[in-house]
Short mmCIF file of C-alpha atoms in Angstrom, two decimals:
data_model
loop_
_atom_site.label_atom_id
_atom_site.label_comp_id
_atom_site.label_asym_id
_atom_site.label_seq_id
_atom_site.Cartn_x
_atom_site.Cartn_y
_atom_site.Cartn_z
CA UNK A 254 -148.84 79.65 -0.18
CA UNK A 255 -148.67 78.61 -4.23
CA UNK A 256 -145.41 77.39 -5.45
CA UNK A 257 -144.29 80.28 -7.76
CA UNK A 258 -142.71 77.60 -10.30
CA UNK A 259 -145.77 75.60 -10.55
CA UNK A 260 -146.99 76.10 -14.37
CA UNK A 261 -150.58 75.18 -14.05
CA UNK A 262 -151.25 78.29 -11.60
CA UNK A 263 -150.55 80.39 -14.57
CA UNK A 264 -152.64 78.58 -17.13
CA UNK A 265 -155.98 80.73 -16.18
CA UNK A 266 -153.91 84.04 -15.52
CA UNK A 267 -151.81 84.43 -18.96
CA UNK A 268 -152.81 84.80 -22.20
CA UNK A 269 -152.08 81.70 -24.28
CA UNK A 270 -149.34 83.09 -25.93
CA UNK A 271 -147.74 84.48 -22.74
CA UNK A 272 -148.20 80.78 -21.06
CA UNK A 273 -146.39 79.24 -24.26
CA UNK A 274 -143.81 81.84 -23.76
CA UNK A 275 -143.17 81.73 -20.23
CA UNK A 276 -143.82 78.37 -19.06
CA UNK A 277 -143.04 76.22 -22.18
CA UNK A 278 -140.10 78.39 -23.38
CA UNK A 279 -141.71 79.31 -26.86
CA UNK A 280 -140.68 82.61 -28.53
CA UNK A 281 -143.05 85.16 -30.06
CA UNK A 282 -142.25 86.30 -33.81
CA UNK A 283 -139.89 89.24 -34.10
CA UNK A 284 -141.74 92.65 -34.69
CA UNK A 285 -145.25 91.40 -33.12
CA UNK A 286 -144.93 92.02 -29.52
CA UNK A 287 -146.51 94.70 -27.58
CA UNK A 288 -142.90 96.24 -26.20
CA UNK A 289 -140.49 96.02 -29.23
CA UNK A 290 -140.86 99.51 -29.98
CA UNK A 291 -142.17 101.03 -27.01
CA UNK A 292 -140.53 104.10 -25.79
CA UNK A 293 -142.83 104.64 -22.45
CA UNK A 294 -140.75 105.20 -19.41
CA UNK A 295 -141.49 102.61 -16.42
CA UNK A 296 -140.67 99.44 -15.08
CA UNK A 297 -140.65 96.12 -16.90
CA UNK A 298 -142.05 93.15 -14.65
CA UNK A 299 -142.26 89.56 -14.96
CA UNK A 300 -145.99 89.02 -16.37
CA UNK A 301 -146.20 85.95 -14.26
CA UNK A 302 -145.08 86.73 -10.52
CA UNK A 303 -144.81 90.68 -11.03
CA UNK A 304 -141.06 90.60 -10.31
CA UNK A 305 -139.39 94.00 -11.57
CA UNK A 306 -136.71 92.90 -13.90
CA UNK A 307 -135.86 95.87 -16.42
CA UNK A 308 -135.89 99.32 -16.43
CA UNK A 309 -136.89 101.44 -19.41
CA UNK A 310 -133.65 103.35 -19.02
CA UNK A 311 -131.63 100.12 -20.12
CA UNK A 312 -133.99 99.61 -23.27
CA UNK A 313 -132.63 100.12 -26.65
CA UNK A 314 -133.46 99.36 -29.92
CA UNK A 315 -131.35 96.58 -31.31
CA UNK A 316 -133.16 95.91 -34.46
CA UNK A 317 -133.95 92.64 -33.62
CA UNK A 318 -137.72 92.83 -33.51
CA UNK A 319 -137.95 92.15 -29.60
CA UNK A 320 -137.58 94.48 -26.65
CA UNK A 321 -133.93 94.81 -25.89
CA UNK A 322 -132.09 95.75 -22.76
CA UNK A 323 -128.74 95.99 -22.01
CA UNK A 324 -128.92 95.12 -18.40
CA UNK A 325 -131.39 94.23 -15.51
CA UNK A 326 -132.27 96.12 -12.51
CA UNK A 327 -130.96 93.61 -10.23
CA UNK A 328 -128.80 90.36 -11.18
CA UNK A 329 -130.33 88.50 -8.65
CA UNK A 330 -133.71 88.64 -10.24
CA UNK A 331 -132.88 86.44 -13.03
CA UNK A 332 -131.37 82.99 -13.76
CA UNK A 333 -129.58 82.24 -16.75
CA UNK A 334 -128.65 78.77 -18.36
CA UNK A 335 -126.93 77.43 -21.44
CA UNK A 336 -129.80 76.75 -24.27
CA UNK A 337 -128.75 74.32 -27.09
CA UNK A 338 -132.21 74.02 -28.57
CA UNK A 339 -132.91 74.72 -32.06
CA UNK A 340 -129.33 73.88 -33.20
CA UNK A 341 -127.92 77.11 -31.54
CA UNK A 342 -125.90 77.93 -28.48
CA UNK A 343 -127.24 81.00 -26.46
CA UNK A 344 -128.08 81.88 -22.77
CA UNK A 345 -131.48 81.52 -21.67
CA UNK A 346 -132.79 84.31 -19.27
CA UNK A 347 -135.40 83.14 -16.75
CA UNK A 348 -137.24 85.23 -13.77
CA UNK A 349 -135.31 83.92 -10.50
CA UNK A 350 -138.93 84.16 -8.49
CA UNK A 351 -141.09 82.05 -10.67
CA UNK A 352 -138.67 80.18 -13.30
CA UNK A 353 -140.62 82.13 -16.14
CA UNK A 354 -138.75 82.05 -19.81
CA UNK A 355 -138.02 85.87 -20.46
CA UNK A 356 -135.54 85.29 -23.33
CA UNK A 357 -132.01 85.07 -24.01
CA UNK A 358 -129.04 87.24 -23.49
CA UNK A 359 -126.02 87.91 -26.16
CA UNK A 360 -122.75 89.45 -25.81
CA UNK A 361 -123.47 91.95 -28.66
CA UNK A 362 -124.98 94.87 -26.97
CA UNK A 363 -123.93 98.35 -26.33
CA UNK A 364 -121.74 99.87 -23.78
CA UNK A 365 -121.53 99.86 -20.67
CA UNK A 366 -122.20 96.17 -20.46
CA UNK A 367 -121.73 94.93 -23.89
CA UNK A 368 -125.03 92.76 -23.44
CA UNK A 369 -128.39 92.62 -25.28
CA UNK A 370 -130.94 90.80 -22.99
CA UNK A 371 -133.58 89.88 -26.08
CA UNK A 372 -136.99 89.76 -24.33
CA UNK A 373 -140.34 88.38 -25.42
CA UNK A 374 -143.14 90.94 -24.84
CA UNK A 375 -145.33 88.21 -23.77
CA UNK A 376 -143.17 87.59 -20.78
CA UNK A 377 -143.25 90.97 -19.32
CA UNK A 378 -145.56 93.86 -18.34
CA UNK A 379 -144.82 97.52 -18.31
CA UNK A 380 -145.53 99.55 -15.49
CA UNK A 381 -145.64 103.04 -16.52
CA UNK A 382 -144.37 105.83 -14.55
CA UNK A 383 -146.86 108.69 -13.79
#
């Protein structure tokens, strides 16, 4: 069985942008990702391992240019750690199963959580409800 945290296994399965975002912690440019303004109903999965991370019910327009969610499906599905890169202090969000970089979470979101999970489109895949 492959180690889900072994970056090299994803190189051939992901686009170059997806690989850079998820495995090398890059950030896509705002307003360019596939899902920043999507209104489709469904579940957002980690693009690397398929773990269910977000529901479209928690998605909202934060006007930041990235898909934004006010909560995850299950807090056990993500890891969070302090990120002080680029001269900023923020909280990085990663897939708990495979370690993929998803984006960041900020304390300026709407009720009921007050959180804004600012997620790269390149790190997620939408499974649309039928």
